[in-house]
């Protein structure tokens, strides 16, 4: 039932586009899931999209599909090039339409981003993020590629798609034609803006003529390239007007090339942080404009629409985190939304490692067939104790309670969250608090009993009596044994992040994994906080410069921070594939010093004494040494419980193993165990 007084009136006002009347202004943006290339992947994709259609997405856009082999993102990449491809997609369009939704196919030619030796581009200029140098398209090759786009559009229409999105941004082929950075041609396809626009305009015109007036064409236009020799704002406006005249129904906003050294979707980007770009184009065209990037909750969407920044809002990863985000928003139940935290860990990082995308906070994403909405309802409810209220414990307790078990959670701290309570203290990671909020509300709704500030043991559990006991007590810092490690100035990361210890201005951080980087970020963000996101990264909010770039502000921290690791490998090499560069670049710009291949000797009055990578004895005279040298399982309770009662004992997350532990693994293990009890 719809609420009488919707909290988000602009979000749920209908919008007519071509022959479609959309019930709301939320688009599920394009995400490549990796199922597109899997055997029998179309069936799994159809279930994935069906759930999002049932969840209320006004319009769904698929992951990128290439119009030909050379444009595929990798060997065997998804294409829409023949009738067989079209028939394979019918299961998707049928499922979405039966669910009452509408869906567009995204046509994406990778150009010089295509990761194979047969890639092509306007000019033979290699991308800095690709090992393969492209061949320059001949004039004949360009004409052939345009025909491939048109053929793909007709096949998409035959497959039942309501329209398509033409990917003209993020540095892919069409975008490469538009800017001098990648288009150095001197023929009719290069040089002047008129010539550089010819490629996308002929594609749009050709598709409109071939597919008729009722086929939706959405064009994703790069409004802010964030690379040198990118487009100017006047060029963006000119292109947008011509794209409308060529027959497009909607213009979507593209922000940043993949090779740009500025974060555009990571969690440190402010919510809706690029809607100002779309707003600047308002009034220049008469067709609807879509704003995008880092919209993950309905209030941010509503604010952008109410401010007149756009006509529609596109969210991609938030539909991974919660397929019902729109329905919950419409029912004024934002507190029940499983919020995307922008971590990239299980979605984009998986895709770049050629794995199927999922979601850290929602392991069901991409696995809808193997993990139905609810686990099988139990015939006889069990009494389940979950010890530890971190990500593993919360996810296990929720799934078990949803299945009908009587679940009791014991958390020694005064709040749920575990390691997420540390993560949310890191600058740019406040979104982690949303996951805690979600689990708190859902555990209450599912009927689980939660005891905070209670350290459970065998005696306490025996008083109540349980059938299943789940130990999810997480990890503890690995002891750091070195002469002088007992000194007062030697502290662990937990005490630093919780504010128990206030460190001085000269700091040594021992250990350079994820925790070491987070601690360094926490201790060095003073100038970024003063400058703000846009000035820190050199984003021209006035859009007066080429590519939207300006010199970044001085981010140098007031502290002198040195990070040390024993390994000779690149520092931060184990961080997320799509976000690690952000952390490394941030710390370098703040003046943090990296030391690899070191051997620690002692900590004394003169500071941290070590041998550098060349074997030379060095000393860093510091106020504090912060230990971030790994973790151990906090599992002492497991053996005790196994001997203490007539119950089954399970361990998950850090309590099971600290090796390669992250929140993704913890939540997956908790979810799987909770569903299987």
XYZ file of C-alpha atoms in Angstrom:
677
model
C 0.000 0.000 0.000
C 1.342 3.430 -0.920
C 1.715 5.923 1.928
C -0.819 8.755 1.951
C 1.920 11.346 2.289
C 5.002 10.207 0.367
C 8.247 11.378 1.880
C 9.810 11.708 -1.565
C 7.218 13.434 -3.819
C 9.591 14.235 -6.678
C 11.023 10.727 -6.693
C 7.632 9.147 -7.235
C 6.098 11.498 -9.757
C 5.624 9.708 -13.112
C 7.614 10.617 -16.194
C 6.783 9.939 -19.843
C 9.606 9.033 -22.211
C 8.783 8.101 -25.805
C 6.047 5.449 -25.496
C 6.892 4.680 -21.845
C 5.315 6.165 -18.767
C 7.676 5.485 -15.895
C 6.088 5.198 -12.434
C 9.039 6.896 -10.756
C 12.217 8.720 -11.625
C 14.733 6.116 -10.502
C 16.806 4.307 -13.131
C 18.767 1.196 -12.302
C 22.038 2.110 -13.969
C 24.226 -0.184 -16.001
C 26.341 -2.779 -14.179
C 28.267 -5.575 -15.815
C 27.666 -8.613 -13.598
C 29.889 -11.177 -15.275
C 26.977 -13.542 -15.800
C 26.709 -12.212 -19.347
C 29.595 -14.457 -20.420
C 28.763 -17.469 -18.253
C 27.239 -20.654 -19.594
C 23.541 -20.510 -18.696
C 24.233 -17.018 -17.367
C 21.197 -15.508 -19.073
C 18.854 -17.459 -16.818
C 20.654 -16.170 -13.744
C 20.650 -12.643 -15.197
C 16.922 -12.823 -15.815
C 16.338 -13.634 -12.149
C 18.682 -10.823 -11.131
C 16.860 -8.236 -13.250
C 13.415 -9.612 -12.384
C 13.980 -8.979 -8.676
C 15.052 -5.393 -9.399
C 11.970 -4.852 -11.569
C 9.776 -6.219 -8.794
C 11.653 -3.913 -6.426
C 10.354 -0.881 -8.295
C 13.118 0.331 -10.613
C 11.496 2.749 -13.063
C 13.790 1.660 -15.867
C 16.609 -0.917 -15.900
C 19.777 -0.629 -17.991
C 21.786 -3.795 -18.575
C 25.522 -4.191 -18.355
C 27.522 -3.172 -21.391
C 27.169 -5.334 -24.509
C 29.380 -4.730 -27.514
C 28.127 -4.237 -31.086
C 31.033 -6.303 -32.454
C 33.953 -8.531 -31.508
C 36.614 -5.816 -31.536
C 34.592 -3.742 -29.082
C 34.137 -6.530 -26.528
C 35.683 -5.647 -23.184
C 37.661 -8.869 -23.122
C 38.051 -12.197 -24.949
C 34.611 -13.761 -25.235
C 32.967 -10.577 -23.996
C 29.221 -10.074 -24.350
C 28.006 -9.010 -27.807
C 24.731 -8.316 -29.588
C 25.793 -9.193 -33.109
C 23.441 -11.860 -34.459
C 20.029 -13.457 -34.043
C 21.413 -16.106 -31.694
C 22.535 -13.377 -29.304
C 19.116 -11.736 -29.523
C 17.277 -14.964 -28.761
C 19.470 -15.543 -25.703
C 18.366 -12.155 -24.303
C 14.643 -12.863 -24.613
C 14.591 -14.636 -21.256
C 15.739 -11.346 -19.654
C 13.238 -9.054 -21.340
C 10.396 -11.512 -20.747
C 11.204 -11.768 -17.032
C 11.409 -8.000 -16.581
C 8.209 -7.333 -18.483
C 6.303 -10.010 -16.560
C 7.460 -8.267 -13.382
C 6.011 -4.997 -14.683
C 9.364 -3.398 -15.466
C 11.045 -1.777 -18.461
C 14.574 -2.501 -19.623
C 17.153 -1.041 -22.011
C 20.246 -2.735 -23.387
C 23.473 -0.781 -23.019
C 25.585 -0.771 -26.181
C 29.241 -0.327 -25.252
C 32.266 -0.513 -27.524
C 35.428 -0.573 -25.421
C 37.715 1.034 -27.982
C 41.208 1.249 -26.542
C 39.870 -0.032 -23.207
C 39.012 -3.430 -24.717
C 41.403 -5.842 -23.055
C 42.567 -7.905 -26.038
C 45.083 -7.478 -28.872
C 42.434 -6.740 -31.512
C 41.119 -3.523 -30.005
C 40.640 -0.407 -32.091
C 40.383 3.324 -31.470
C 40.205 6.613 -33.389
C 43.999 6.855 -33.131
C 46.632 4.287 -32.180
C 47.188 5.665 -28.675
C 47.515 3.124 -25.894
C 45.442 3.575 -22.731
C 47.478 3.778 -19.515
C 45.243 1.098 -17.972
C 45.560 -1.419 -20.832
C 48.566 -3.480 -21.909
C 47.225 -3.714 -25.481
C 47.796 -0.855 -27.919
C 44.849 -0.248 -30.277
C 44.894 -0.090 -34.031
C 43.553 3.110 -35.572
C 40.215 2.602 -37.307
C 40.206 3.286 -41.019
C 37.384 5.349 -42.516
C 35.924 2.105 -43.792
C 36.256 0.580 -40.316
C 34.424 3.524 -38.788
C 31.537 3.154 -41.231
C 31.423 -0.567 -40.516
C 31.345 0.084 -36.753
C 28.430 2.505 -37.143
C 26.554 -0.177 -39.073
C 27.343 -2.647 -36.273
C 25.773 -0.288 -33.728
C 22.619 0.004 -35.840
C 22.418 -3.747 -36.378
C 22.824 -4.329 -32.614
C 20.031 -1.872 -31.869
C 17.672 -3.676 -34.236
C 18.596 -7.003 -32.631
C 17.973 -5.550 -29.176
C 14.544 -4.398 -30.318
C 13.881 -7.879 -31.695
C 14.950 -9.371 -28.346
C 12.226 -7.356 -26.609
C 14.203 -4.479 -25.143
C 12.274 -1.249 -24.680
C 15.254 0.762 -25.813
C 18.951 1.067 -25.341
C 21.597 3.216 -23.745
C 24.480 4.252 -25.967
C 27.618 4.390 -23.839
C 29.279 7.635 -24.872
C 31.259 8.318 -21.700
C 33.817 6.921 -19.240
C 36.517 6.920 -21.915
C 35.065 4.176 -24.138
C 35.160 4.301 -27.946
C 32.588 7.035 -28.563
C 34.169 9.207 -25.877
C 37.556 8.577 -27.501
C 36.304 10.077 -30.748
C 35.112 13.226 -28.995
C 38.332 14.578 -27.439
C 41.744 15.460 -28.778
C 43.402 13.361 -26.087
C 42.528 10.220 -28.028
C 41.431 11.525 -31.430
C 44.358 12.896 -33.408
C 42.878 12.249 -36.823
C 43.010 14.796 -39.610
C 40.223 13.348 -41.773
C 36.451 13.842 -41.602
C 36.343 12.064 -38.199
C 38.881 14.271 -36.405
C 40.086 17.816 -35.958
C 37.101 20.128 -35.488
C 34.377 19.427 -32.957
C 31.944 18.976 -35.838
C 34.096 16.164 -37.208
C 34.739 14.566 -33.803
C 30.975 14.526 -33.093
C 30.202 12.857 -36.394
C 30.692 9.319 -35.036
C 28.153 9.451 -32.163
C 25.667 11.521 -34.157
C 25.579 9.082 -37.062
C 25.095 6.225 -34.597
C 22.119 7.909 -32.936
C 20.592 9.006 -36.242
C 21.021 5.549 -37.719
C 19.457 3.780 -34.747
C 16.500 6.147 -34.670
C 15.838 5.608 -38.363
C 16.163 1.824 -38.054
C 14.172 1.319 -34.845
C 11.392 3.869 -35.213
C 10.034 6.590 -32.929
C 8.860 4.370 -30.052
C 12.240 2.801 -29.269
C 13.888 4.600 -26.349
C 17.383 5.931 -26.990
C 19.292 7.083 -23.944
C 22.716 8.565 -24.592
C 25.295 8.530 -21.801
C 27.232 11.720 -22.348
C 30.560 12.433 -20.673
C 29.889 15.762 -18.997
C 33.069 15.788 -16.914
C 36.035 13.853 -18.340
C 38.484 14.573 -15.480
C 41.462 13.904 -17.765
C 43.899 16.240 -19.473
C 42.910 17.209 -23.028
C 39.335 16.228 -22.223
C 36.269 18.064 -23.382
C 35.310 21.629 -22.532
C 31.892 22.601 -21.192
C 30.952 24.384 -24.404
C 31.686 21.150 -26.283
C 29.491 19.212 -23.849
C 26.581 21.574 -24.466
C 27.043 21.483 -28.237
C 27.163 17.696 -28.236
C 24.074 17.415 -26.006
C 22.031 19.647 -28.306
C 23.102 17.676 -31.358
C 22.416 14.338 -29.654
C 18.871 15.518 -28.925
C 18.420 16.637 -32.516
C 19.719 13.274 -33.735
C 16.863 11.491 -31.987
C 17.830 10.666 -28.393
C 15.016 10.592 -25.805
C 17.137 10.868 -22.647
C 20.637 12.067 -21.803
C 22.407 10.332 -18.941
C 25.369 11.844 -17.114
C 28.823 10.317 -17.431
C 31.498 11.347 -14.936
C 35.204 10.671 -15.358
C 37.207 8.335 -17.554
C 38.411 5.036 -16.154
C 41.977 6.303 -16.437
C 41.190 9.496 -14.503
C 43.117 9.811 -11.250
C 40.141 11.239 -9.391
C 37.629 9.034 -7.527
C 34.096 9.292 -8.871
C 32.138 6.449 -7.252
C 34.210 5.357 -4.231
C 32.752 5.775 -0.774
C 34.744 8.951 -0.052
C 32.829 10.777 -2.828
C 29.976 12.808 -1.260
C 26.496 11.450 -1.847
C 25.189 12.809 -5.129
C 28.465 14.672 -5.377
C 28.329 15.252 -9.113
C 24.722 16.348 -9.575
C 26.000 19.911 -10.021
C 27.289 18.833 -13.434
C 23.879 17.662 -14.652
C 22.286 20.784 -13.187
C 24.485 22.969 -15.377
C 23.094 21.300 -18.508
C 19.476 21.876 -17.469
C 17.779 24.249 -19.880
C 20.214 23.557 -22.705
C 18.169 20.585 -23.948
C 14.468 19.781 -23.720
C 14.694 16.003 -23.211
C 15.005 14.499 -19.691
C 18.395 14.551 -18.000
C 19.620 11.824 -15.661
C 22.059 12.502 -12.842
C 24.223 9.785 -11.363
C 27.207 8.750 -9.190
C 27.056 8.070 -5.454
C 23.310 8.211 -5.007
C 22.628 5.416 -2.529
C 19.652 6.546 -0.439
C 16.309 8.114 -1.362
C 16.903 11.381 0.494
C 19.894 12.197 -1.710
C 17.855 11.386 -4.832
C 14.924 13.457 -3.676
C 17.184 16.408 -2.831
C 18.686 16.434 -6.341
C 15.269 16.275 -7.993
C 13.732 18.865 -5.675
C 16.637 21.212 -6.419
C 15.990 20.833 -10.139
C 19.380 19.277 -10.839
C 17.874 16.564 -13.062
C 14.682 14.871 -14.204
C 15.765 11.369 -13.180
C 18.349 9.719 -10.946
C 20.409 6.664 -11.825
C 21.595 4.242 -9.156
C 23.556 1.122 -10.018
C 25.341 -0.489 -7.073
C 22.527 0.401 -4.627
C 20.375 -2.100 -6.545
C 23.022 -4.723 -5.845
C 22.843 -3.951 -2.147
C 19.045 -3.912 -2.011
C 16.840 -4.905 -4.963
C 13.829 -3.413 -3.132
C 15.330 0.023 -2.519
C 12.624 1.799 -4.538
C 9.689 -0.063 -2.964
C 11.050 0.636 0.500
C 11.526 4.301 -0.376
C 7.984 4.559 -1.695
C 6.674 3.056 1.536
C 8.678 5.533 3.653
C 10.821 2.680 4.958
C 14.306 4.011 4.321
C 15.398 2.495 7.641
C 14.913 -0.958 6.055
C 17.205 -0.281 3.078
C 20.408 -2.283 2.880
C 22.565 0.638 1.792
C 25.404 0.445 -0.729
C 28.556 1.582 1.094
C 30.517 2.292 -2.105
C 33.310 -0.134 -1.243
C 33.647 -1.713 -4.748
C 34.955 -4.826 -3.031
C 32.532 -7.492 -4.252
C 31.254 -5.724 -7.379
C 33.846 -3.853 -9.443
C 36.841 -5.617 -7.893
C 35.277 -8.952 -8.837
C 34.617 -7.829 -12.406
C 38.197 -6.656 -12.904
C 39.334 -10.060 -11.670
C 36.976 -11.738 -14.167
C 34.664 -13.007 -11.434
C 30.904 -12.643 -11.121
C 29.929 -9.428 -9.371
C 28.040 -9.560 -6.101
C 27.747 -7.205 -3.124
C 29.612 -7.096 0.163
C 26.490 -6.246 2.165
C 24.199 -8.498 0.095
C 25.790 -11.813 -0.952
C 22.562 -12.772 -2.734
C 23.289 -10.253 -5.497
C 24.125 -12.212 -8.629
C 23.274 -15.444 -6.804
C 19.486 -15.172 -6.777
C 18.931 -18.645 -8.229
C 21.151 -20.447 -5.722
C 20.074 -18.260 -2.780
C 16.299 -17.694 -2.835
C 14.852 -14.640 -1.109
C 14.282 -16.585 2.103
C 15.935 -19.784 3.299
C 13.614 -22.800 3.624
C 11.329 -22.295 6.610
C 12.304 -24.677 9.393
C 9.947 -27.408 10.527
C 11.190 -27.236 14.095
C 12.718 -23.987 15.324
C 16.093 -24.259 17.007
C 17.446 -22.130 19.819
C 20.469 -20.359 18.337
C 23.051 -18.299 20.218
C 25.291 -15.994 18.201
C 28.269 -14.697 20.155
C 29.580 -11.537 18.546
C 27.690 -8.779 16.780
C 30.107 -7.903 14.005
C 29.397 -8.381 10.281
C 29.630 -12.183 10.478
C 27.483 -12.485 13.583
C 24.830 -10.015 12.449
C 24.405 -11.636 9.028
C 24.207 -15.123 10.530
C 21.690 -14.066 13.177
C 19.481 -12.301 10.639
C 19.296 -15.227 8.222
C 18.644 -17.708 11.024
C 15.896 -15.511 12.507
C 14.267 -15.045 9.104
C 14.175 -18.829 8.736
C 12.169 -19.094 11.940
C 14.797 -19.990 14.533
C 14.835 -18.446 18.011
C 17.983 -16.331 17.837
C 19.822 -14.585 20.659
C 22.824 -12.360 19.959
C 25.411 -11.592 22.636
C 27.723 -8.644 21.994
C 30.372 -7.645 24.540
C 30.467 -4.038 23.328
C 27.699 -1.534 23.908
C 26.688 -1.535 20.234
C 26.540 -3.890 17.288
C 28.971 -3.572 14.403
C 32.298 -5.084 15.411
C 35.047 -4.023 13.001
C 32.553 -1.820 11.128
C 32.541 0.464 14.169
C 36.237 1.034 13.518
C 35.829 1.321 9.749
C 33.172 4.026 9.992
C 35.639 6.255 11.866
C 37.943 6.412 8.860
C 37.494 9.577 6.766
C 35.294 8.769 3.789
C 33.984 5.516 5.291
C 31.059 6.841 7.296
C 28.748 4.782 5.059
C 29.703 1.686 7.082
C 27.371 2.998 9.790
C 24.472 2.389 7.393
C 25.163 -1.343 7.388
C 25.068 -1.410 11.178
C 21.779 0.503 11.119
C 20.331 -1.947 8.613
C 21.217 -5.024 10.643
C 19.985 -3.460 13.892
C 16.578 -2.753 12.367
C 16.287 -6.045 10.523
C 17.273 -8.128 13.568
C 14.550 -6.414 15.557
C 12.022 -6.952 12.748
C 12.985 -10.636 12.453
C 12.420 -11.185 16.165
C 16.015 -11.780 17.246
C 16.930 -10.930 20.839
C 20.065 -8.785 21.163
C 22.029 -8.403 24.405
C 24.616 -5.602 24.347
C 27.431 -5.221 26.834
C 27.243 -8.937 27.638
C 30.286 -11.199 27.363
C 28.831 -14.659 26.829
C 30.441 -17.796 28.204
C 29.495 -21.430 28.694
C 27.845 -20.802 32.047
C 25.612 -18.051 30.678
C 24.589 -20.113 27.652
C 23.841 -23.143 29.814
C 21.325 -21.167 31.827
C 19.159 -20.691 28.749
C 20.033 -23.791 26.791
C 20.757 -23.672 23.078
C 20.781 -26.130 20.207
C 23.297 -24.219 18.095
C 26.043 -21.850 19.204
C 27.785 -19.628 16.655
C 31.076 -18.044 17.674
C 31.584 -14.828 15.703
C 33.964 -13.065 18.076
C 36.155 -11.669 15.304
C 39.867 -10.996 15.521
C 42.409 -9.483 17.858
C 45.623 -7.601 17.010
C 48.629 -9.814 16.418
C 51.204 -9.331 19.213
C 54.242 -7.372 18.047
C 57.325 -8.722 19.769
C 60.379 -6.523 19.511
C 62.769 -5.130 22.128
C 60.991 -2.056 23.438
C 57.514 -3.028 22.208
C 56.220 -2.738 25.775
C 57.035 0.964 25.903
C 54.250 3.476 26.540
C 54.568 5.100 23.104
C 53.859 1.758 21.372
C 50.097 1.499 20.802
C 47.717 -0.585 18.709
C 45.429 0.670 15.974
C 42.239 0.016 17.942
C 43.204 2.455 20.669
C 44.125 5.047 18.031
C 40.923 4.741 15.986
C 38.664 4.753 19.048
C 40.380 7.850 20.448
C 41.695 6.093 23.530
C 45.190 7.252 22.564
C 45.963 10.667 21.087
C 49.131 10.269 19.053
C 51.748 12.948 18.547
C 52.978 14.692 15.423
C 55.667 12.149 14.504
C 54.179 8.714 13.971
C 55.518 5.362 12.789
C 52.959 2.864 11.506
C 54.187 -0.722 11.524
C 52.256 -2.753 8.961
C 50.880 -1.585 5.625
C 47.842 -3.715 4.948
C 44.311 -2.384 4.876
C 44.371 -1.541 8.582
C 47.693 0.289 8.252
C 46.372 2.377 5.363
C 43.150 3.154 7.218
C 45.115 4.232 10.280
C 47.382 6.447 8.190
C 44.316 7.966 6.533
C 42.737 8.598 9.938
C 45.859 10.366 11.193
C 46.576 12.437 8.081
C 43.236 13.816 6.877
C 43.482 17.259 8.503
C 44.141 19.236 5.298
C 41.566 17.282 3.281
C 38.985 18.097 5.901
C 39.778 21.807 5.536
C 39.825 21.777 1.729
C 36.831 19.531 1.080
C 36.521 16.802 -1.531
C 36.554 18.907 -4.724
C 39.501 21.126 -3.868
C 41.487 18.197 -2.478
C 41.223 16.298 -5.743
C 41.347 19.238 -8.159
C 37.793 19.193 -9.520
C 36.627 22.407 -11.178
C 33.068 22.853 -9.911
C 32.650 25.890 -12.149
C 33.377 23.691 -15.203
C 35.517 26.395 -16.754
C 38.601 24.269 -17.463
C 39.341 21.573 -20.039
C 38.285 18.208 -18.673
C 37.014 19.856 -15.483
C 40.469 19.744 -13.900
C 42.284 22.282 -11.787
C 45.400 21.963 -9.603
C 44.569 20.023 -6.427
C 44.928 21.781 -3.112
C 47.865 21.312 -0.779
C 46.932 18.145 1.104
C 50.123 17.826 3.136
C 49.332 16.794 6.686
C 50.741 18.550 9.743
C 51.963 15.210 11.052
C 55.089 13.401 9.925
C 53.955 9.858 9.270
C 56.105 6.951 8.134
C 54.667 3.551 7.153
C 56.789 0.406 7.313
C 56.420 -3.114 5.973
C 58.733 -6.117 5.881
C 57.762 -7.136 2.362
C 59.633 -5.627 -0.575
C 56.442 -5.618 -2.650
C 54.587 -2.445 -3.560
C 52.991 -0.937 -0.502
C 49.249 -1.361 -0.582
C 49.466 -3.990 -3.313
C 46.846 -6.088 -1.549
C 44.259 -3.321 -1.392
C 41.147 -3.336 -3.590
C 41.890 -3.430 -7.308
C 39.663 -0.443 -8.099
C 40.275 1.568 -4.921
C 43.849 0.787 -3.887
C 45.223 3.544 -6.122
C 43.039 6.072 -4.292
C 44.516 5.159 -0.917
C 48.110 5.145 -2.183
C 47.713 8.451 -4.029
C 45.976 10.073 -1.056
C 48.732 9.208 1.397
C 51.494 10.219 -0.996
C 49.870 13.619 -1.593
C 49.577 14.073 2.159
C 53.315 13.484 2.533
C 53.200 10.057 4.170
C 56.518 8.231 3.666
C 56.577 4.567 2.602
C 59.332 2.136 3.635
C 59.346 -1.391 2.188
C 61.679 -4.327 2.766
C 62.594 -3.247 6.300
C 63.846 -5.348 9.226
C 62.880 -4.089 12.658
C 65.548 -4.040 15.393
C 64.112 -2.258 18.425
C 62.115 0.616 19.827
C 64.013 2.825 22.226
C 64.496 6.376 23.414
C 65.711 7.319 19.938
C 62.586 5.901 18.294
C 62.030 3.017 15.854
C 65.314 1.431 14.819
C 65.341 -0.662 11.647
C 67.399 -1.821 8.683
C 66.204 -0.368 5.388
C 65.878 -2.298 2.128
C 69.617 -1.857 1.497
C 70.537 -3.151 4.953
C 71.487 0.282 6.275
C 70.637 0.931 9.920
C 68.100 3.751 10.275
C 66.226 5.394 13.115
C 62.953 7.306 13.024
C 62.611 9.481 16.101
C 58.869 9.455 16.689
C 56.290 10.222 19.348
C 54.302 7.019 18.817
C 54.624 3.674 17.087
C 51.227 2.370 15.969
C 51.113 -1.395 15.493
C 49.017 -2.598 12.529
C 50.938 -5.843 12.052
C 48.147 -8.276 11.379
C 45.443 -10.076 13.291
C 44.783 -13.393 14.997
C 41.498 -15.261 15.476
C 39.698 -14.386 18.683
C 38.561 -17.977 19.115
C 39.500 -19.052 22.632
C 35.814 -19.580 23.375
C 35.355 -22.252 20.690
C 37.195 -25.098 22.433
C 35.582 -24.292 25.777
C 32.085 -24.360 24.331
C 32.694 -27.594 22.457
C 33.314 -29.334 25.791
C 30.746 -27.479 27.863
C 27.313 -28.319 26.491
C 25.084 -30.516 24.389
C 25.009 -28.120 21.447
C 26.611 -27.762 18.041
C 29.369 -25.137 17.950
C 30.227 -23.215 14.784
C 32.822 -20.519 14.169
C 32.670 -17.949 11.361
C 34.511 -14.862 10.208
C 37.604 -13.885 12.127
C 36.900 -16.412 14.853
C 37.213 -19.137 12.248
C 40.339 -17.770 10.535
C 42.071 -14.405 10.337
C 43.809 -15.232 7.058
C 42.530 -13.149 4.153
C 39.742 -11.887 6.379
C 37.599 -9.048 5.143
C 34.005 -7.988 5.579
C 32.960 -9.696 2.369
C 34.123 -13.084 3.626
C 32.655 -12.500 7.080
C 29.186 -11.646 5.747
C 29.182 -14.496 3.238
C 30.100 -17.016 5.941
C 27.491 -15.602 8.294
C 24.799 -15.631 5.614
C 25.545 -19.163 4.502
C 25.618 -20.569 8.027
C 22.456 -18.742 9.056
C 20.582 -20.186 6.087
C 21.818 -23.730 6.748
C 21.157 -24.114 10.483
